[in-house]
Coordinates of C-alpha atoms in Angstrom, one line a residue:
M1 CA -28.3 -24.9 -46.7
G2 CA -27.6 -28.1 -44.7
I3 CA -29.6 -31.3 -45.0
I4 CA -31.1 -30.9 -41.5
A5 CA -32.1 -27.3 -42.1
T6 CA -33.7 -28.3 -45.4
V7 CA -35.7 -31.1 -43.8
K8 CA -36.9 -28.8 -41.0
R9 CA -37.9 -26.2 -43.6
W10 CA -39.8 -28.9 -45.6
I11 CA -41.6 -30.1 -42.4
G12 CA -42.5 -26.5 -41.6
M13 CA -44.1 -26.1 -45.0
I14 CA -46.1 -29.3 -44.5
F15 CA -47.3 -28.1 -41.1
K16 CA -48.4 -24.7 -42.6
K17 CA -50.1 -26.3 -45.6
Q18 CA -52.1 -28.6 -43.3
A19 CA -53.0 -25.7 -41.0
E20 CA -54.3 -23.7 -43.9
Q21 CA -56.5 -26.6 -45.0
D22 CA -57.8 -27.4 -41.5
F23 CA -58.7 -23.9 -40.4
R24 CA -59.2 -22.2 -43.8
V25 CA -56.6 -19.5 -43.2
K26 CA -53.5 -18.1 -44.9
D27 CA -50.0 -17.7 -43.6
T28 CA -49.3 -14.0 -43.5
T29 CA -45.5 -14.4 -43.2
S30 CA -43.7 -13.9 -46.5
A31 CA -41.2 -16.4 -47.9
Q32 CA -38.6 -13.7 -47.8
M33 CA -39.1 -13.2 -44.1
M34 CA -38.9 -16.9 -43.2
A35 CA -35.8 -17.2 -45.3
K36 CA -34.1 -14.5 -43.2
I37 CA -35.3 -16.1 -40.0
T38 CA -33.9 -19.5 -41.2
E39 CA -30.6 -17.9 -42.2
C40 CA -30.2 -16.3 -38.8
A41 CA -31.3 -19.4 -37.0
N42 CA -28.5 -21.4 -38.7
I43 CA -26.0 -18.7 -37.8
Y44 CA -27.1 -18.8 -34.2
R45 CA -26.8 -22.6 -33.9
G46 CA -23.3 -22.4 -35.4
T47 CA -23.9 -23.5 -39.0
P48 CA -23.7 -20.3 -41.1
Y49 CA -23.6 -20.6 -44.8
W50 CA -20.0 -19.3 -45.1
V51 CA -18.3 -22.1 -43.1
D52 CA -15.9 -23.8 -45.5
P53 CA -13.6 -26.5 -44.0
E54 CA -11.8 -26.9 -47.3
N55 CA -10.6 -23.3 -47.1
R56 CA -10.3 -23.5 -43.3
I57 CA -13.1 -21.0 -42.7
K58 CA -14.8 -21.8 -39.4
T59 CA -17.1 -19.9 -37.1
I60 CA -16.7 -18.6 -33.6
N61 CA -20.5 -18.4 -33.4
F62 CA -20.4 -14.8 -32.2
A63 CA -24.2 -14.5 -32.9
K64 CA -24.7 -16.8 -29.9
S65 CA -22.5 -14.5 -27.8
V66 CA -24.5 -11.4 -28.8
C67 CA -27.9 -13.0 -28.0
S68 CA -26.6 -14.5 -24.8
E69 CA -25.1 -11.1 -23.6
T70 CA -28.4 -9.3 -24.5
A71 CA -30.4 -11.8 -22.6
R72 CA -28.1 -11.6 -19.6
L73 CA -28.4 -7.9 -19.4
V74 CA -32.1 -7.9 -20.0
T75 CA -32.9 -10.4 -17.2
L76 CA -30.2 -9.1 -14.8
G77 CA -31.6 -9.1 -11.3
I78 CA -35.2 -9.4 -12.7
K79 CA -38.0 -9.7 -10.1
I80 CA -41.6 -10.2 -10.9
Q81 CA -44.1 -9.6 -8.1
I82 CA -47.8 -10.4 -8.6
D83 CA -50.1 -9.0 -5.9
G84 CA -53.9 -9.5 -5.6
G85 CA -55.0 -12.1 -3.0
A86 CA -55.5 -15.7 -3.9
R87 CA -55.5 -15.1 -7.7
G88 CA -52.2 -13.2 -7.4
E89 CA -50.6 -15.9 -5.3
W90 CA -51.6 -18.5 -7.9
L91 CA -50.2 -16.5 -10.8
Q92 CA -47.0 -15.8 -8.8
E93 CA -46.6 -19.6 -8.5
Q94 CA -46.9 -20.0 -12.2
I95 CA -44.4 -17.3 -13.1
N96 CA -42.0 -18.6 -10.4
K97 CA -41.9 -21.9 -12.3
A98 CA -40.7 -20.1 -15.4
Y99 CA -38.3 -17.7 -13.5
Y100 CA -35.1 -19.6 -14.5
S101 CA -36.3 -20.0 -18.1
L102 CA -36.7 -16.3 -18.7
R103 CA -33.1 -15.7 -19.7
H104 CA -33.3 -18.6 -22.2
W105 CA -36.5 -17.3 -23.7
V106 CA -35.1 -13.8 -24.1
E107 CA -32.0 -15.3 -25.8
Y108 CA -34.2 -17.3 -28.2
G109 CA -36.2 -14.2 -28.9
C110 CA -33.1 -12.3 -29.8
A111 CA -31.9 -15.2 -32.0
Y112 CA -35.2 -15.7 -33.9
G113 CA -36.6 -12.1 -33.7
T114 CA -39.9 -13.3 -32.2
I115 CA -41.1 -16.0 -29.8
I116 CA -44.5 -16.5 -28.3
I117 CA -45.1 -17.4 -24.6
K118 CA -48.3 -19.2 -23.9
P119 CA -49.9 -21.0 -21.0
T120 CA -49.8 -24.8 -20.7
D121 CA -51.0 -27.4 -18.1
E122 CA -47.6 -27.1 -16.4
G123 CA -47.1 -23.3 -16.5
F124 CA -45.7 -21.4 -19.4
D125 CA -43.9 -22.5 -22.6
F126 CA -42.3 -20.7 -25.5
V127 CA -42.8 -21.2 -29.3
T128 CA -40.4 -20.2 -32.1
P129 CA -41.4 -19.1 -35.6
F130 CA -40.8 -22.6 -36.9
N131 CA -43.7 -23.9 -34.7
F132 CA -46.3 -21.2 -35.2
M133 CA -48.0 -19.6 -38.2
V134 CA -49.4 -16.0 -38.0
T135 CA -52.8 -15.8 -39.6
D136 CA -54.1 -12.4 -38.5
T137 CA -53.0 -9.0 -37.0
D138 CA -54.7 -5.9 -35.7
G139 CA -54.3 -2.3 -36.9
N140 CA -51.0 -2.0 -34.9
N141 CA -49.6 -5.1 -36.5
N142 CA -50.0 -7.1 -33.2
I143 CA -50.6 -10.8 -33.7
T144 CA -54.2 -11.7 -33.0
G145 CA -54.5 -15.0 -35.0
V146 CA -52.0 -17.8 -34.9
V147 CA -51.7 -21.6 -35.4
F148 CA -49.4 -23.4 -33.0
R149 CA -47.7 -26.8 -33.6
E150 CA -46.9 -29.2 -30.8
S151 CA -45.7 -32.8 -31.1
Y152 CA -44.5 -35.7 -29.2
T153 CA -43.4 -39.3 -29.8
E154 CA -44.8 -42.5 -28.2
N155 CA -44.4 -46.1 -29.2
D156 CA -42.6 -45.2 -32.5
K157 CA -45.5 -43.0 -33.5
Y158 CA -45.3 -39.3 -34.0
Y159 CA -48.3 -37.2 -32.7
T160 CA -48.9 -33.6 -33.8
R161 CA -51.5 -31.1 -32.6
L162 CA -52.4 -27.9 -34.4
E163 CA -53.9 -25.2 -32.1
Y164 CA -55.6 -22.3 -33.8
H165 CA -56.2 -19.1 -31.7
H166 CA -58.3 -16.3 -33.2
F167 CA -60.9 -13.6 -32.5
T168 CA -64.1 -13.5 -34.5
V169 CA -67.3 -11.4 -34.8
E170 CA -70.7 -12.9 -34.2
Q171 CA -74.3 -11.8 -33.7
E172 CA -76.0 -13.0 -30.5
D173 CA -79.5 -12.0 -29.7
G174 CA -79.2 -9.1 -32.0
E175 CA -76.0 -7.9 -30.3
T176 CA -72.5 -7.9 -31.8
V177 CA -70.1 -10.0 -29.7
Y178 CA -66.4 -10.8 -30.1
P179 CA -65.6 -14.3 -28.9
Y180 CA -62.2 -15.8 -28.8
Y181 CA -61.8 -19.3 -30.3
I182 CA -59.2 -22.1 -29.7
E183 CA -59.6 -24.9 -32.2
N184 CA -57.6 -28.1 -32.1
T185 CA -56.8 -30.9 -34.6
A186 CA -54.5 -33.9 -34.1
Y187 CA -52.5 -36.2 -36.4
V188 CA -50.5 -39.4 -36.0
S189 CA -47.7 -40.6 -38.3
K190 CA -45.1 -43.4 -38.4
S191 CA -42.4 -40.9 -39.6
S192 CA -41.1 -37.7 -38.2
N193 CA -41.0 -36.3 -41.7
S194 CA -44.8 -36.5 -42.2
I195 CA -47.7 -35.0 -40.3
G196 CA -49.6 -38.2 -40.8
D197 CA -53.4 -38.9 -40.7
P198 CA -56.1 -37.3 -38.6
I199 CA -56.7 -38.8 -35.1
S200 CA -59.2 -38.1 -32.4
M201 CA -57.9 -35.9 -29.6
T202 CA -59.1 -38.6 -27.1
E203 CA -56.5 -40.9 -28.4
T204 CA -53.6 -38.6 -27.6
K205 CA -52.1 -37.0 -24.5
W206 CA -54.2 -34.0 -25.3
A207 CA -57.5 -35.9 -24.5
K208 CA -58.6 -33.3 -21.9
M209 CA -58.5 -30.5 -24.5
A210 CA -61.7 -29.6 -26.3
P211 CA -61.6 -29.7 -30.1
I212 CA -63.2 -26.2 -30.1
K213 CA -63.3 -23.8 -27.1
R214 CA -65.3 -20.6 -27.3
I215 CA -64.2 -17.9 -24.8
I216 CA -65.9 -14.6 -24.1
K217 CA -66.2 -12.3 -21.0
F218 CA -69.3 -12.6 -18.9
N219 CA -70.6 -9.3 -20.2
N220 CA -70.0 -10.4 -23.8
E221 CA -67.0 -8.0 -24.2
R222 CA -63.9 -8.9 -26.1
L223 CA -60.9 -10.3 -24.2
D224 CA -58.3 -7.7 -23.3
S225 CA -55.7 -9.6 -25.5
A226 CA -55.0 -12.8 -27.3
L227 CA -54.2 -15.7 -25.0
F228 CA -50.5 -15.6 -25.5
G229 CA -47.7 -13.1 -25.2
V230 CA -45.5 -12.1 -28.1
F231 CA -41.8 -11.2 -27.4
R232 CA -40.5 -9.2 -30.4
T233 CA -37.2 -7.4 -30.7
P234 CA -37.5 -3.6 -30.7
A235 CA -35.9 -2.8 -34.1
A236 CA -38.1 -2.2 -37.1
N237 CA -38.4 -4.9 -39.7
N238 CA -36.8 -3.8 -42.9
I239 CA -37.0 -7.2 -44.6
D240 CA -40.8 -7.3 -44.8
L241 CA -42.4 -4.0 -43.7
S242 CA -45.8 -5.6 -43.4
S243 CA -44.6 -8.5 -41.2
S244 CA -45.7 -8.8 -37.6
L245 CA -42.5 -10.6 -36.7
G246 CA -39.3 -9.0 -35.4
L247 CA -35.8 -9.4 -36.7
P248 CA -33.0 -11.3 -34.9
V249 CA -30.8 -8.7 -33.1
F250 CA -27.9 -9.5 -35.3
A251 CA -29.8 -9.6 -38.6
E252 CA -28.3 -6.3 -39.7
S253 CA -24.7 -7.5 -39.0
V254 CA -24.7 -10.8 -40.8
E255 CA -22.1 -9.6 -43.4
E256 CA -19.8 -8.3 -40.6
M257 CA -20.1 -11.6 -38.7
K258 CA -19.1 -13.4 -41.9
D259 CA -16.0 -11.1 -42.1
L260 CA -15.3 -11.7 -38.4
D261 CA -15.2 -15.5 -38.9
I262 CA -13.0 -15.1 -41.9
A263 CA -10.6 -12.8 -40.1
Y264 CA -10.5 -15.0 -37.0
S265 CA -10.0 -18.1 -39.2
R266 CA -7.1 -16.5 -41.1
N267 CA -5.5 -15.5 -37.8
A268 CA -6.0 -19.0 -36.3
G269 CA -4.6 -20.5 -39.5
E270 CA -1.6 -18.3 -39.3
V271 CA -1.0 -19.2 -35.7
Y272 CA -1.3 -22.9 -36.6
D273 CA 1.1 -22.6 -39.5
S274 CA 3.6 -20.5 -37.4
E275 CA 5.4 -23.5 -36.0
K276 CA 9.2 -23.5 -36.5
I277 CA 10.4 -25.6 -39.4
I278 CA 13.9 -27.0 -39.8
L279 CA 15.1 -28.0 -43.2
A280 CA 17.8 -30.6 -42.9
D281 CA 20.0 -31.9 -45.8
D282 CA 19.2 -35.5 -46.7
R283 CA 22.8 -36.4 -45.9
L284 CA 22.2 -35.8 -42.2
M285 CA 19.6 -38.6 -42.3
Y286 CA 22.2 -41.3 -43.3
D287 CA 24.8 -43.1 -41.2
S288 CA 27.8 -42.5 -43.4
G289 CA 30.3 -43.9 -40.8
K290 CA 28.9 -47.4 -40.6
S291 CA 26.6 -47.9 -43.6
L292 CA 28.1 -49.3 -46.8
N293 CA 24.8 -49.3 -48.7
G294 CA 23.5 -45.9 -47.8
R295 CA 20.5 -47.2 -45.8
V296 CA 18.6 -44.7 -43.7
A297 CA 19.5 -44.8 -40.1
D298 CA 16.7 -45.8 -37.6
V299 CA 16.5 -42.3 -36.0
K300 CA 13.3 -40.5 -35.2
M301 CA 13.5 -36.8 -36.0
P302 CA 11.2 -34.1 -34.4
H303 CA 8.0 -33.6 -36.4
Y304 CA 9.2 -30.0 -37.4
V305 CA 12.3 -31.3 -39.1
K306 CA 11.9 -31.8 -42.8
N307 CA 14.3 -33.8 -45.0
V308 CA 15.3 -31.9 -48.2
F309 CA 17.9 -32.5 -51.0
G310 CA 20.5 -29.9 -50.6
N311 CA 22.6 -28.5 -53.5
G312 CA 25.8 -28.2 -51.4
P313 CA 27.3 -28.7 -48.0
E314 CA 26.5 -25.1 -47.0
E315 CA 22.8 -25.7 -47.5
F316 CA 22.5 -28.8 -45.3
Y317 CA 20.6 -26.9 -42.5
Q318 CA 18.1 -24.0 -42.4
E319 CA 15.6 -22.8 -39.8
I320 CA 12.3 -21.1 -40.8
T321 CA 10.5 -19.1 -38.1
P322 CA 7.4 -17.4 -39.5
Q323 CA 6.5 -14.0 -38.1
L324 CA 2.9 -13.5 -36.9
N325 CA 0.7 -10.5 -37.8
T326 CA -1.4 -11.0 -34.7
A327 CA -1.4 -7.3 -33.6
T328 CA -2.5 -6.1 -37.0
R329 CA -5.1 -8.8 -37.3
L330 CA -6.4 -8.1 -33.8
D331 CA -7.0 -4.4 -34.7
G332 CA -9.1 -5.6 -37.7
I333 CA -11.0 -8.1 -35.6
N334 CA -11.8 -5.5 -32.9
A335 CA -13.0 -3.1 -35.6
L336 CA -15.4 -5.7 -36.9
L337 CA -16.5 -6.5 -33.3
S338 CA -17.2 -2.8 -32.7
Q339 CA -19.2 -2.5 -35.9
I340 CA -21.2 -5.7 -35.1
G341 CA -21.9 -4.5 -31.6
Y342 CA -23.1 -1.1 -32.9
K343 CA -25.4 -2.7 -35.5
C344 CA -26.8 -5.0 -32.8
G345 CA -27.7 -2.1 -30.5
F346 CA -24.6 -1.9 -28.3
S347 CA -22.2 1.0 -27.8
N348 CA -19.0 1.1 -29.8
G349 CA -16.2 -0.9 -28.1
Y350 CA -18.6 -3.0 -26.0
F351 CA -17.3 -6.2 -27.6
V352 CA -13.5 -6.3 -27.8
F353 CA -10.8 -8.9 -27.4
N354 CA -8.5 -6.6 -25.5
E355 CA -9.9 -6.3 -22.0
A356 CA -8.0 -3.1 -21.3
T357 CA -10.4 -1.2 -23.5
G358 CA -13.5 -2.9 -22.1
I359 CA -16.0 -1.7 -19.5
Q360 CA -14.2 -0.7 -16.3
T361 CA -16.6 1.0 -13.8
A362 CA -20.2 1.8 -13.5
T363 CA -19.4 5.5 -14.1
G364 CA -17.7 4.5 -17.3
V365 CA -20.7 2.5 -18.4
E366 CA -23.1 5.4 -17.7
A367 CA -20.8 7.8 -19.6
E368 CA -19.8 5.6 -22.5
Q369 CA -22.5 3.0 -22.8
Q370 CA -25.7 5.0 -23.2
R371 CA -26.5 3.2 -26.4
T372 CA -26.2 -0.2 -24.7
I373 CA -28.4 1.0 -21.8
Q374 CA -31.1 2.3 -24.0
F375 CA -31.1 -0.9 -26.1
I376 CA -31.4 -3.1 -23.1
K377 CA -34.3 -0.9 -21.8
D378 CA -36.1 -1.3 -25.1
V379 CA -35.8 -5.0 -24.9
R380 CA -36.9 -5.1 -21.3
D381 CA -40.0 -3.1 -22.3
K382 CA -40.8 -5.7 -25.0
L383 CA -40.4 -8.4 -22.4
E384 CA -42.7 -6.7 -20.0
C385 CA -45.4 -6.4 -22.6
C386 CA -45.1 -10.0 -23.6
L387 CA -45.2 -11.2 -19.9
N388 CA -48.2 -9.0 -19.2
D389 CA -50.2 -10.7 -22.0
A390 CA -49.0 -14.2 -21.0
I391 CA -50.0 -13.7 -17.4
Y392 CA -53.3 -12.3 -18.5
A393 CA -53.8 -15.5 -20.6
M394 CA -53.0 -17.6 -17.6
S395 CA -55.5 -15.7 -15.5
V396 CA -58.2 -16.3 -18.2
Y397 CA -57.4 -20.1 -18.1
A398 CA -57.8 -20.0 -14.4
D399 CA -61.3 -18.6 -14.8
L400 CA -62.2 -21.1 -17.5
Y401 CA -61.2 -24.2 -15.6
A402 CA -61.8 -22.8 -12.0
I403 CA -58.1 -23.4 -11.2
A404 CA -57.7 -20.4 -8.8
P405 CA -60.1 -18.1 -7.0
V406 CA -61.5 -15.2 -8.9
G407 CA -59.9 -11.8 -8.3
V408 CA -57.9 -8.9 -9.7
Y409 CA -54.1 -8.8 -9.7
E410 CA -51.3 -6.4 -10.3
V411 CA -47.9 -7.2 -11.8
V412 CA -44.8 -5.2 -10.7
Y413 CA -41.4 -5.6 -12.5
D414 CA -38.1 -4.8 -11.0
F415 CA -34.9 -5.1 -13.2
G416 CA -31.3 -5.0 -12.0
D417 CA -29.2 -1.9 -12.8
I418 CA -26.7 -2.9 -15.5
T419 CA -24.4 -0.2 -14.2
Y420 CA -24.4 -1.6 -10.7
N421 CA -21.0 -1.6 -8.9
R422 CA -21.0 -3.2 -5.5
E423 CA -18.0 -1.2 -4.0
E424 CA -19.6 2.1 -5.1
D425 CA -22.9 1.0 -3.6
R426 CA -21.1 -0.1 -0.4
A427 CA -19.4 3.3 0.0
R428 CA -22.6 5.2 -0.7
W429 CA -24.5 3.2 1.9
W430 CA -21.8 3.7 4.5
S431 CA -21.9 7.5 3.9
Y432 CA -25.7 7.2 4.6
V433 CA -24.8 5.5 7.9
V434 CA -22.2 8.1 8.9
Q435 CA -24.7 10.9 8.1
G436 CA -27.4 9.2 10.2
K437 CA -29.8 8.6 7.3
V438 CA -29.7 4.8 7.5
P439 CA -29.4 2.6 10.6
A440 CA -26.1 0.8 10.7
W441 CA -27.7 -2.7 11.0
K442 CA -29.2 -2.3 7.5
Y443 CA -25.7 -1.8 6.1
F444 CA -24.5 -5.0 7.8
V445 CA -27.5 -7.0 6.5
K446 CA -27.0 -5.7 2.9
F447 CA -23.3 -6.0 2.6
E448 CA -22.0 -8.3 5.3
G449 CA -24.5 -11.1 4.9
M450 CA -25.7 -10.9 8.5
T451 CA -29.3 -11.6 9.7
E452 CA -31.3 -8.6 10.9
D453 CA -31.3 -9.9 14.5
D454 CA -27.5 -10.4 14.5
A455 CA -26.9 -7.1 13.0
K456 CA -29.1 -5.2 15.5
A457 CA -27.5 -7.1 18.4
M458 CA -24.0 -6.2 17.2
V459 CA -24.9 -2.5 16.7
T460 CA -26.5 -2.4 20.2
E461 CA -23.4 -4.0 21.8
A462 CA -21.1 -1.6 20.1
Q463 CA -23.0 1.4 21.5
P464 CA -21.1 3.2 24.4
K465 CA -22.7 2.5 27.7
E466 CA -23.9 5.5 29.7
T467 CA -22.4 6.0 33.2
G468 CA -23.7 7.8 36.3
L469 CA -22.1 10.7 38.2
F470 CA -19.7 8.4 40.1
G471 CA -18.9 6.1 37.2
E472 CA -21.6 3.5 37.9
E473 CA -23.6 2.1 34.9

């Protein structure tokens, strides 16, 4: 483990120890689970444990490619529409602020296995497992209690805030109620390696936040969900069956990714070493016609020419041209890529270096990539669940601080078709026009980039003009 990773792990342990003391809670995430998340996080950021410069083993960081491709497909053409009057409009504004961050968040969720999306003063933000600590779950292993860590630097001082979210059970006027609490503590330090000493919230940028906030519905009912959304990968956790955290999408294929890096490094090393070498007898390096003392002539030879001591005149020159095993090595690399893709949730052959065997058409995707399509749908379902809870949390905050008018809202999600092919869609729409099922102007708006008015005007002008009995219009 690198020095930076070790320091981060140590700081994380300090944060969790302090949270346990402040809020009298216990971290429910096992050391084994955090070790796996840390291992995968290092692989994702391009510093896997198997990198060995001395033996020329490097990484192509394929874990990043897998997470990025998953996020791309999941958020492809995503549209989130929130209806419901003034409240819906305000929530739509908040989700629009995060629209271009969604793909990044999904990628981080795939890399870490779990991220939490929570409301902030400026919209939504995401938190990785290194900055939150799970303290409680419900019967379905959903996270209901968690401590968040947030920090910033100002005037060479390091400020840290711990924010504890949890449900509790209380008796109020002889009735059982289920309030939701948000508790805050703050610290200041002169070093980034220490959480420091307690400090009043009023002396930080979090001055507007209450140290303790009690939240309950007006009818004393329990909130519909915790005030954050959890994005978790769909695969079951086989590292810690009791953990509420998900596994990185490539967690099952770590060994194959190691083999892939070794195979790629060996191939790259062979290519690097494949340069032609010329072995020239040492006598060619001397000027025998003019020199009386055998001094070396001032002649610069190409870098691939090596001076050797030959045993005879017939050995004064030899060319060495290494043969590459690229084709054989590529077959092995593609086999590893296919196995990695399958273990990550993609169909066999989705990841290959030979583009001729890649995805060709939408029809091919539907026929051969059903595993990929199902995997992406599962991740999309997890994203929807997370965003529903995050939007609900934002709506609760709007009620608490009277930020937006009270009202109900409805969220509608629309995802792009990963099998979409524009030319096939164009042909299908034109057949609708020919059959009279769709007005021609809609086709021109959709595929020719025309405005509705221009398209209607063009269609009208193209219509044959009716003439009278004697040819008059």
